[in-house]
Backbone as numpy.savetxt, mean C-alpha at the origin, in Angstrom:
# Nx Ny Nz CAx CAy CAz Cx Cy Cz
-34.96 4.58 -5.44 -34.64 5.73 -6.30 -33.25 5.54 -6.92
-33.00 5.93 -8.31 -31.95 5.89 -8.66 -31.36 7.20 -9.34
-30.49 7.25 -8.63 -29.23 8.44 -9.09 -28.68 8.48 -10.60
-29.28 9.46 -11.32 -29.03 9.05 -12.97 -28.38 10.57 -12.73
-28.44 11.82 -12.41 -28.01 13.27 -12.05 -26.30 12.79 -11.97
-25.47 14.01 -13.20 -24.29 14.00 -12.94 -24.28 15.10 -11.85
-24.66 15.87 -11.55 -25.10 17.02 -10.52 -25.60 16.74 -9.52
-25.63 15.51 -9.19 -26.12 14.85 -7.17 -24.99 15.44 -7.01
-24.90 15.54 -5.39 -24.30 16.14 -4.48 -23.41 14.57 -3.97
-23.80 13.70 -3.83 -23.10 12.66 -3.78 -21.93 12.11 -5.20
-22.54 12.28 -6.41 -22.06 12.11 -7.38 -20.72 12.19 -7.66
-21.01 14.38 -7.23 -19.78 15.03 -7.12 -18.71 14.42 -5.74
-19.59 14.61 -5.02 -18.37 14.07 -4.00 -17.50 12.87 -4.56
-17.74 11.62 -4.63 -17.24 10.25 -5.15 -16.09 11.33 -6.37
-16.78 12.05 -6.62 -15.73 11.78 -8.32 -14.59 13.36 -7.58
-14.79 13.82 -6.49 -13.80 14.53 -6.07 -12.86 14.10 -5.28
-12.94 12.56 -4.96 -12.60 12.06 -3.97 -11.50 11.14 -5.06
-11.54 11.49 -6.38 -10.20 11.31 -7.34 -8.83 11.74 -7.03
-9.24 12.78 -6.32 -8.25 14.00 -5.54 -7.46 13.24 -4.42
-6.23 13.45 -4.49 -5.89 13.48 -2.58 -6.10 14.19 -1.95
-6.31 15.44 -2.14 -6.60 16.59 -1.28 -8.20 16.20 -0.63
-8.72 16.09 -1.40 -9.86 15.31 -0.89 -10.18 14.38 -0.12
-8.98 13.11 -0.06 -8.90 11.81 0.16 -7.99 12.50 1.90
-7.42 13.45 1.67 -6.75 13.57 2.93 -7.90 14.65 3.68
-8.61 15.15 3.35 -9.57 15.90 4.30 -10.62 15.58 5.15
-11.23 14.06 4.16 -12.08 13.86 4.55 -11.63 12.21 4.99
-10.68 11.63 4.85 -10.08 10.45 5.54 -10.88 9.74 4.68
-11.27 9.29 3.57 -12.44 8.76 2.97 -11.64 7.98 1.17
-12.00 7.81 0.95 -11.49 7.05 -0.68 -12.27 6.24 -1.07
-12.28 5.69 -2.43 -12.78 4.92 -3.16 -12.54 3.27 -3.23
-13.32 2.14 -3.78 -12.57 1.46 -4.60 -13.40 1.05 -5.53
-13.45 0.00 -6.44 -13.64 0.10 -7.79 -14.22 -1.57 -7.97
-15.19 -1.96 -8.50 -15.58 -3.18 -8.94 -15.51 -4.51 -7.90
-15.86 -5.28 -7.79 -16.75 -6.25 -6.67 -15.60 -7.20 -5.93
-14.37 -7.17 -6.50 -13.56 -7.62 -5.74 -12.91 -6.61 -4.43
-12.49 -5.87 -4.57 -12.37 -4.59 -3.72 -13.46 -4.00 -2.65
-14.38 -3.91 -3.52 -15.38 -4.06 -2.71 -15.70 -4.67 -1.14
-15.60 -6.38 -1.69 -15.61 -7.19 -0.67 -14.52 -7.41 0.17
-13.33 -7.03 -0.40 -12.15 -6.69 0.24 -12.83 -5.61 1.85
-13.06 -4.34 1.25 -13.11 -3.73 2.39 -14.20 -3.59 2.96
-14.93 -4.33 2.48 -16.21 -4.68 3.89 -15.76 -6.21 4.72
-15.17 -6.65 4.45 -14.59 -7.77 5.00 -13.18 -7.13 5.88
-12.80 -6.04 5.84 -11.64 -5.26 6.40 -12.59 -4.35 7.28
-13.95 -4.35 6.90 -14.87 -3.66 7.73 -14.52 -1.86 7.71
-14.20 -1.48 6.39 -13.86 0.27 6.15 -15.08 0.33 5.29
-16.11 -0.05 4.78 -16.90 -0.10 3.72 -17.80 0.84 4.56
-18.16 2.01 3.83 -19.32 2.47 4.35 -20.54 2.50 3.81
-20.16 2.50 2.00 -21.60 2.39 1.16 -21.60 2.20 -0.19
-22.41 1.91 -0.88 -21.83 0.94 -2.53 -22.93 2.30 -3.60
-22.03 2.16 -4.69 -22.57 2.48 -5.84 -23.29 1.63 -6.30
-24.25 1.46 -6.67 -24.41 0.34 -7.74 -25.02 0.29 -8.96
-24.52 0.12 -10.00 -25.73 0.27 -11.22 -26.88 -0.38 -10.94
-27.60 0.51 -11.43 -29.19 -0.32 -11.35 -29.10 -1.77 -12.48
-30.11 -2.00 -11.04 -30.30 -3.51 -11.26 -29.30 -4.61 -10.65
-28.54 -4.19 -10.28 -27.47 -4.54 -9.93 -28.12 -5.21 -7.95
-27.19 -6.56 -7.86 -27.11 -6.61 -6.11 -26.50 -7.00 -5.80
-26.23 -6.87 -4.31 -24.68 -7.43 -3.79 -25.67 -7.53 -2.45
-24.84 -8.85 -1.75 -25.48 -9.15 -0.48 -24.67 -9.00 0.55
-24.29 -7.66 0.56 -23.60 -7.14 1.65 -24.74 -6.07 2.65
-24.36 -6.30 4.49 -25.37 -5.15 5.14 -24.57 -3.92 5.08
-24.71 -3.16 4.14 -24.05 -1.90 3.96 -25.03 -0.83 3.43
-25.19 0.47 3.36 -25.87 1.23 2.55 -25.72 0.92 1.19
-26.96 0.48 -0.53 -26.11 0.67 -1.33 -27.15 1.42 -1.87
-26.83 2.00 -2.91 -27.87 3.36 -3.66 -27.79 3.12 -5.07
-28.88 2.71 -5.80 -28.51 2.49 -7.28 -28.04 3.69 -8.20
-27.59 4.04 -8.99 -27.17 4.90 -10.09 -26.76 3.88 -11.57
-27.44 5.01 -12.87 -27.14 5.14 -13.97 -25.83 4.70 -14.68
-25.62 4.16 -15.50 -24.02 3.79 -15.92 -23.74 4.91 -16.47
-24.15 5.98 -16.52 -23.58 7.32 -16.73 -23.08 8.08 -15.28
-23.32 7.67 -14.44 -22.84 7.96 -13.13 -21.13 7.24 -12.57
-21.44 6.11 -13.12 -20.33 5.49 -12.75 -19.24 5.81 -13.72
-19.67 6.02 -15.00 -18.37 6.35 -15.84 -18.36 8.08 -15.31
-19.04 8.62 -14.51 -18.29 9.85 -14.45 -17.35 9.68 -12.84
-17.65 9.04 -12.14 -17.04 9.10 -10.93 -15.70 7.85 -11.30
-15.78 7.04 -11.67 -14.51 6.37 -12.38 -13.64 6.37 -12.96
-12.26 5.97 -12.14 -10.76 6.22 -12.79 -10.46 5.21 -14.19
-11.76 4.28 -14.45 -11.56 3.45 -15.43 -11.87 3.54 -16.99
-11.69 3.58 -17.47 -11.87 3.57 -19.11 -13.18 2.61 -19.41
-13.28 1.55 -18.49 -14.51 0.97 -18.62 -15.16 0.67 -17.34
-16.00 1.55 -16.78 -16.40 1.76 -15.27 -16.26 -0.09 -14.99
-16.17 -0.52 -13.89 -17.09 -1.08 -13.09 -18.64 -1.28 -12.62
-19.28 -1.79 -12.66 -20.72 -2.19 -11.99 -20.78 -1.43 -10.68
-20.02 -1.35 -9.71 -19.87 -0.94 -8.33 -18.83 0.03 -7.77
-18.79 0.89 -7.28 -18.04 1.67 -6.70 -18.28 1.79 -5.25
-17.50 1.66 -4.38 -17.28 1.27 -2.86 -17.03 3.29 -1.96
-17.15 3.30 -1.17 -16.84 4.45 -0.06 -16.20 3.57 0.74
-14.94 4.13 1.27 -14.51 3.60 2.40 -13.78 4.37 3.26
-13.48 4.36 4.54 -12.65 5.38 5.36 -11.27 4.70 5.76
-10.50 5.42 5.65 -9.32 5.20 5.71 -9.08 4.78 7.54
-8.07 3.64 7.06 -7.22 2.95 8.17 -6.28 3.44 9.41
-6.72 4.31 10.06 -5.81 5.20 10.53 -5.19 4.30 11.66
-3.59 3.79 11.71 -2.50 2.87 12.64 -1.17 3.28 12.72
-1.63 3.26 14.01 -0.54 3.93 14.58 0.88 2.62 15.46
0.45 1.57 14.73 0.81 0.11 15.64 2.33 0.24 14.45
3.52 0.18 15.48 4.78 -0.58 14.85 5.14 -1.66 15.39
5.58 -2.41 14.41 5.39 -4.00 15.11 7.02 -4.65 15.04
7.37 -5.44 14.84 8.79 -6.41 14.52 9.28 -6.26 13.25
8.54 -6.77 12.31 9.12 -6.47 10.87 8.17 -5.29 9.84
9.43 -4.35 9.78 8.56 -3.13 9.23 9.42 -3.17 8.49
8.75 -2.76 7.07 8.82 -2.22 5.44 8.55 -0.45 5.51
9.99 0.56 5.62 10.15 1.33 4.87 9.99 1.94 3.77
8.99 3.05 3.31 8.88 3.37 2.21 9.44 4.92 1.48
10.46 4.84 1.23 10.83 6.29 1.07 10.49 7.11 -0.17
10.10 7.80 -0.87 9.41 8.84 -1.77 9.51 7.53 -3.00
8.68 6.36 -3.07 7.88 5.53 -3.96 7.20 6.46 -4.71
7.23 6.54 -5.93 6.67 7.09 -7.10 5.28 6.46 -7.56
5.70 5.72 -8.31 5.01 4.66 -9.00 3.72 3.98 -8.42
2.72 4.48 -8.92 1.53 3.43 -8.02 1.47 1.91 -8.21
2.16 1.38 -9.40 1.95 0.48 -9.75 3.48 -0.51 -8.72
3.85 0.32 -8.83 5.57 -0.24 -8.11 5.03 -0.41 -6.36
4.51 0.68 -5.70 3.60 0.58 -4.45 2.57 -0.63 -4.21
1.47 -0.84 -5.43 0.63 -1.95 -5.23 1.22 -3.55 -5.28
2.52 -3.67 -6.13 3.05 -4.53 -5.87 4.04 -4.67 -4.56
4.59 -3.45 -4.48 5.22 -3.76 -2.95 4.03 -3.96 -1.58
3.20 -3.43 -1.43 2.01 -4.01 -0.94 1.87 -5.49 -0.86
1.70 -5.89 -1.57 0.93 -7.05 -1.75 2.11 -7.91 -1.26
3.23 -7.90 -1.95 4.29 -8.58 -1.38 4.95 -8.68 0.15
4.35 -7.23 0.79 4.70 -6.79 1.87 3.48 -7.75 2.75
2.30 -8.58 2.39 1.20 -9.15 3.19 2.24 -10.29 2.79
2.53 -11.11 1.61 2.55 -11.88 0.97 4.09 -12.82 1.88
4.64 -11.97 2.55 5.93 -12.70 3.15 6.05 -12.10 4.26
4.81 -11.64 5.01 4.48 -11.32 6.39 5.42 -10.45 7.18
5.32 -8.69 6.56 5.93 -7.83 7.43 4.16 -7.37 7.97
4.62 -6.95 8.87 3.61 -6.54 9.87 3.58 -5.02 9.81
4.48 -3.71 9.75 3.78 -2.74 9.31 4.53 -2.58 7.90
4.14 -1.18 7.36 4.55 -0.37 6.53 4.47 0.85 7.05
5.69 1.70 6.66 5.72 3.15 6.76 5.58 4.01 6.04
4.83 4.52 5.68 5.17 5.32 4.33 5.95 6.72 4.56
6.98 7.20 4.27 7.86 8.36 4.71 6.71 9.54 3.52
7.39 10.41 4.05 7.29 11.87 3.20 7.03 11.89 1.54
6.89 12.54 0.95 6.87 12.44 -0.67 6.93 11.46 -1.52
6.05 10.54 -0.54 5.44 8.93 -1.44 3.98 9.34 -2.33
4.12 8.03 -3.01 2.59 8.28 -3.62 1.52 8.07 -2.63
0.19 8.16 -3.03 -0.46 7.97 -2.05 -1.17 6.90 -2.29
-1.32 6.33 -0.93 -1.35 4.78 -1.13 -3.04 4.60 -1.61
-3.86 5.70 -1.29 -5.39 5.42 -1.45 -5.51 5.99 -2.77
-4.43 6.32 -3.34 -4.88 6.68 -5.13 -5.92 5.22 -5.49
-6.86 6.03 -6.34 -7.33 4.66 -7.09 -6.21 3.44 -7.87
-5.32 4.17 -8.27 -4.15 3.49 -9.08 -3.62 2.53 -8.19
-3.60 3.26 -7.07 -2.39 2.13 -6.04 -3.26 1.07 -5.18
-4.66 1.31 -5.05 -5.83 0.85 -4.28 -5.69 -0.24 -5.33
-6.34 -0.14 -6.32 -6.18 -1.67 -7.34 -4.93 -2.35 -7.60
-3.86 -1.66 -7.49 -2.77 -2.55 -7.71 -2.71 -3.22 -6.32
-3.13 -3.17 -5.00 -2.50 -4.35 -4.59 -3.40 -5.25 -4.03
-4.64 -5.08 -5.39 -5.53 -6.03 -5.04 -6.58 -6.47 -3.91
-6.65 -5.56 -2.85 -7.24 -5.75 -1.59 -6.43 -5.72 -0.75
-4.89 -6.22 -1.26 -4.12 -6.22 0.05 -3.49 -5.54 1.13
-4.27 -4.42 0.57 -3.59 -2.51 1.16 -4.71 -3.01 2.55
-5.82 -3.82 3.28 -6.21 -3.93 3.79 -6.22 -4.98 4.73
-4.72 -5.32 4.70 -4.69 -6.67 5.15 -3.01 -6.19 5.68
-2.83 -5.46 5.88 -1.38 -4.80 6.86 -1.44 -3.58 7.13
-1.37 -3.40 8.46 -1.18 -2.02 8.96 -0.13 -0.94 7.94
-0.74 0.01 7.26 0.24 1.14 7.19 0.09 2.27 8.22
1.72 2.75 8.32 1.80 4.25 9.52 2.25 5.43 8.30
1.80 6.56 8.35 2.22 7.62 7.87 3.23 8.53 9.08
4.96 8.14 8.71 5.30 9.00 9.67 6.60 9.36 8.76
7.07 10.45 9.32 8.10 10.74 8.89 9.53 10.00 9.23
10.32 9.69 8.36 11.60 8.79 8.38 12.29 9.65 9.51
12.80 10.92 9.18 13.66 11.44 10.04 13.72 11.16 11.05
12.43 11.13 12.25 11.93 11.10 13.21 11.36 9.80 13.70
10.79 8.66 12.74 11.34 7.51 13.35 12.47 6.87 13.39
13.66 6.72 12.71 14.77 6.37 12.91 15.30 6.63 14.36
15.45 7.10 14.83 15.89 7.18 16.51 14.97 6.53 17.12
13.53 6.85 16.73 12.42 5.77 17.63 13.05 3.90 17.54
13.14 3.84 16.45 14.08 2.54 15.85 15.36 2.08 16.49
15.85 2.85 16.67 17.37 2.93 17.41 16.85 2.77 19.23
15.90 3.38 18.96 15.65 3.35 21.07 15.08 2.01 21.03
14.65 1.60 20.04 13.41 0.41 20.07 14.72 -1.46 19.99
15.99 -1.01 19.72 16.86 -1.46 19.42 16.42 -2.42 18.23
15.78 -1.91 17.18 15.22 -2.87 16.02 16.08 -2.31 15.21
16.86 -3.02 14.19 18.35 -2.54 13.43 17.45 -2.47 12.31
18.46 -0.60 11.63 18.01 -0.61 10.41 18.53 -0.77 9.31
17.76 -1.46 8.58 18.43 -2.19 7.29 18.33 -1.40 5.82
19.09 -1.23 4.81 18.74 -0.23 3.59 19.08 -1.04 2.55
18.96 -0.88 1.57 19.56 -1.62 0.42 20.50 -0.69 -0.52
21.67 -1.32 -0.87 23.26 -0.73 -0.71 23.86 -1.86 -2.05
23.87 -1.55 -3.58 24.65 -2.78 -3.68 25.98 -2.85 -4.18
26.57 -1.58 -4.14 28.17 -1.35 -3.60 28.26 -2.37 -2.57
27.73 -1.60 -1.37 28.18 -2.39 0.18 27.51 -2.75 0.89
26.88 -3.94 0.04 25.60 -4.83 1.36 26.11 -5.64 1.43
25.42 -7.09 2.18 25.36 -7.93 2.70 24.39 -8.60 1.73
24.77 -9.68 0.84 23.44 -10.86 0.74 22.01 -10.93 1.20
21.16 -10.59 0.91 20.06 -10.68 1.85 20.30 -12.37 1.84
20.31 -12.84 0.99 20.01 -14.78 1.79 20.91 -14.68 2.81
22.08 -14.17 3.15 22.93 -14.86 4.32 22.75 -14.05 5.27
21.37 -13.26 5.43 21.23 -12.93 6.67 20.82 -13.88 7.93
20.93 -13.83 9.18 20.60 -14.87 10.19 19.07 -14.85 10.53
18.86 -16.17 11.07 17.31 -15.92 11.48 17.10 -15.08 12.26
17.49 -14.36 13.41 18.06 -13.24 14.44 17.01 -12.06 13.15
18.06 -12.07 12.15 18.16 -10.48 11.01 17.01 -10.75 11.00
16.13 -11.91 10.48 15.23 -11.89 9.61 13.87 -11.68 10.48
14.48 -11.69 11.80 12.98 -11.88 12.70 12.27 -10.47 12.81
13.62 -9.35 13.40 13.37 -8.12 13.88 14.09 -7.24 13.02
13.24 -6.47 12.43 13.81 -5.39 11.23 13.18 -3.98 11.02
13.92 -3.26 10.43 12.86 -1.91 9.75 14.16 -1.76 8.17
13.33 -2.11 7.39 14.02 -2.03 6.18 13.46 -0.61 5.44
14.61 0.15 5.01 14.50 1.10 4.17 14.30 0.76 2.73
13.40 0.82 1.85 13.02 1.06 0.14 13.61 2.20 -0.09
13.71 2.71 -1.01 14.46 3.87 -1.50 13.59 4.27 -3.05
13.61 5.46 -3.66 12.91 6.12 -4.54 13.47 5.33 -5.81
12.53 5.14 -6.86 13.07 4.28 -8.16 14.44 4.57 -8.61
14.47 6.10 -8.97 15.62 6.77 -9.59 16.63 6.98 -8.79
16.83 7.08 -7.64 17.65 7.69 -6.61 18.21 6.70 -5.56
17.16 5.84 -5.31 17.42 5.04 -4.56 17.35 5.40 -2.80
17.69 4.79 -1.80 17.63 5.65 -0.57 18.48 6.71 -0.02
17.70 7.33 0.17 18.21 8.80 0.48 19.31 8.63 1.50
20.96 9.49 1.36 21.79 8.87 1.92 22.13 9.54 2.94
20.88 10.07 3.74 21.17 10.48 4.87 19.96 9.00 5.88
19.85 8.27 5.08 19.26 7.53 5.64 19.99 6.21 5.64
20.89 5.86 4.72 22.03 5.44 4.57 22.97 5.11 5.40
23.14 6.58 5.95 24.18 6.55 6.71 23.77 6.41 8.57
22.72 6.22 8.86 21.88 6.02 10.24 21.44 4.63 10.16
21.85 3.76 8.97 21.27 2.99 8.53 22.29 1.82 9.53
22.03 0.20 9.94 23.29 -0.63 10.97 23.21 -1.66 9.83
22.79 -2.01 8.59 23.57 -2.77 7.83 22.81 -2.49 6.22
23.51 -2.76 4.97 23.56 -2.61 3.62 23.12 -4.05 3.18
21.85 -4.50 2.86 21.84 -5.47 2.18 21.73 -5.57 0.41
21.83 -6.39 -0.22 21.44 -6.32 -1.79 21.36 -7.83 -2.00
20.87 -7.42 -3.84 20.53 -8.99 -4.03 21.56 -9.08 -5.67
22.36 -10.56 -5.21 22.54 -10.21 -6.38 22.82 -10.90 -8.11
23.13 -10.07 -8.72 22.53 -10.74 -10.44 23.98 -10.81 -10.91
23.59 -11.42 -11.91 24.72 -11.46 -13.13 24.78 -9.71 -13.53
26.37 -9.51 -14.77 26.57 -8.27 -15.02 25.62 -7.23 -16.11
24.53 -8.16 -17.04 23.83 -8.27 -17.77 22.95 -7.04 -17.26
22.29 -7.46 -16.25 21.52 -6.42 -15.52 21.90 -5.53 -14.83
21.38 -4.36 -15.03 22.41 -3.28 -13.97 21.18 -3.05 -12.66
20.44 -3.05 -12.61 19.12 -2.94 -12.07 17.63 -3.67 -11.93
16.88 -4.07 -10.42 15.58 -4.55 -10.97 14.62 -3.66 -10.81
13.37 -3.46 -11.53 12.50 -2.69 -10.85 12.16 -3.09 -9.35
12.05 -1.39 -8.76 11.67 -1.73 -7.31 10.77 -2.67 -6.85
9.50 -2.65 -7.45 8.68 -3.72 -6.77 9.07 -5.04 -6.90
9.97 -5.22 -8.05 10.31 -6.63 -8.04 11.74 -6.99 -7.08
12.59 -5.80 -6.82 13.50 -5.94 -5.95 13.28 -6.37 -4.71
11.99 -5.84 -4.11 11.43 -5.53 -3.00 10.79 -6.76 -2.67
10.24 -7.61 -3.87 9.42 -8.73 -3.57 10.35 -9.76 -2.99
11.27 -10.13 -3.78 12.40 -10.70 -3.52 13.11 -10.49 -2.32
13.38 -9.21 -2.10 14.16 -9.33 -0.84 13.28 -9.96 0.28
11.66 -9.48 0.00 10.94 -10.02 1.33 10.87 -11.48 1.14
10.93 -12.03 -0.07 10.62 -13.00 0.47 11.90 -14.05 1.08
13.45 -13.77 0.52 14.27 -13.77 1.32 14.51 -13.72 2.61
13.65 -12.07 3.03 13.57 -11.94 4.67 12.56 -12.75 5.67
11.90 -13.87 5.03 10.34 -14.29 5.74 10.86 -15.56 5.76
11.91 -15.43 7.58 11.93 -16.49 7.91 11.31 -17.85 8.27
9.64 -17.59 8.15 8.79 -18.40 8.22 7.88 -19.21 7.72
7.58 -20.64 8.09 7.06 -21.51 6.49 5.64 -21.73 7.42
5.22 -20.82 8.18 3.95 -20.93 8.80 2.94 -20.02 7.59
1.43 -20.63 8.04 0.82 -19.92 6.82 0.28 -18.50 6.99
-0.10 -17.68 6.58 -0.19 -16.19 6.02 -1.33 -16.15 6.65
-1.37 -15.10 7.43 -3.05 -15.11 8.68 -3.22 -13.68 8.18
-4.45 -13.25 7.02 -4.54 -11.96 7.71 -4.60 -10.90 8.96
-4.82 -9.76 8.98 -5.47 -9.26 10.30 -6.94 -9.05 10.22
């Protein structure tokens, strides 16, 4: 049977699940076209496929055909995809050695690249603090390519892990470029065990986090530039911080 009804009861769901409010009630989200897809059935969150008719994929998953009028209504794309994915969200609660800080990140597109970069030079979690974007937006789900499924994120509040950090004796690091430190001339020591603070595009890190913070790193440029974009700041510093020339193991 195929789902051609903009009025299924499934239909609606998928295309409410555009929402975060949605995405946070029901622990559930989207993703979008056959790379992603296989991303998270291979991450094993896949619960069931859209698929235009006619369409197949040789995955053991539920998949249900529908109408290309179905998919352009449940789609964040201008030109649907063939496939639309269900998946349930990652819920980890694991902090590990090298953790990536995320403090009120705006930008989905600035997030999917810090993502990806964050697998890409092997920190082991992410945090996402308070008044970030949300990482299961469709926007931020495609920007980091699959890789939002290939590192633990924790949703916790900064305030309240920072002392966990401090008991954990893992030093926290912010980026400062008044008064940092080089990220290259940090020691292998720095580079092993960390919790690095990101800071908001415009604002930068919040300076009560700043100041709880045990060292200021930056990177730095000629006078030309006054600024890089975050995700590209961020890429850089990690890959600065990834003391290791071993190869990249997902989880």
């Amino acid at each position: 049977m195929v789902i051609t009804s903009l009025d299924n009861e499934k239909v609606k769901y998928y295309y409410k699940l555009q929402k975060k409010k949605y995405r946070d009630l029901n622990n559930e989200f989207i993703v979008e076209g056959e790379h992603l897809v296989l991303e998270a059935y291979k991450a094993g969150v896949l619960k069931e496929i859209l698929l235009e008719e006619g369409e197949v994929l040789p995955l053991d998953v539920e998949q249900i055909e529908v109408s290309r009028e179905v998919l352009k209504k449940i789609s964040t794309l201008t030109s649907p995809p063939k496939m639309v994915g269900l998946c349930e969200k990652i819920i980890d609660t694991t902090i590990g050695k090298r953790i990536l800080i995320l403090d009120e990140i705006q930008d989905p597109g600035n997030m999917g690249t810090i993502i990806r970069s964050a697998v890409a030079f092997n920190i082991d979690t992410i945090v996402i603090g308070d008044n970030t974007v949300d990482v299961y937006s469709p926007k931020v789900v495609r920007a980091t390519q699959g890789m939002i499924f290939h590192v633990p994120i924790v949703f916790y509040s900064i305030d309240k892990l920072i002392p966990i950090l401090k008991k954990l004796k893992i030093p926290v690091l912010a980026t400062n470029v008044k008064y940092g430190e080089e990220v290259k001339n940090l020691s292998q020591d720095e580079k092993e065990t960390f919790a690095l603070i990101i800071g908001n595009e415009g604002n930068g890190v919040n300076p009560k986090y700043l100041e709880q913070s045990d060292k200021f790193i930056y990177i730095p440029m000629n006078d030309v530039v006054e600024s890089l974009n975050v995700g590209v700041a961020t890429s850089i510093i990690l890959y600065e911080m990834d003391g290791s020339n071993e190869q990249i193991i997902y989880r």
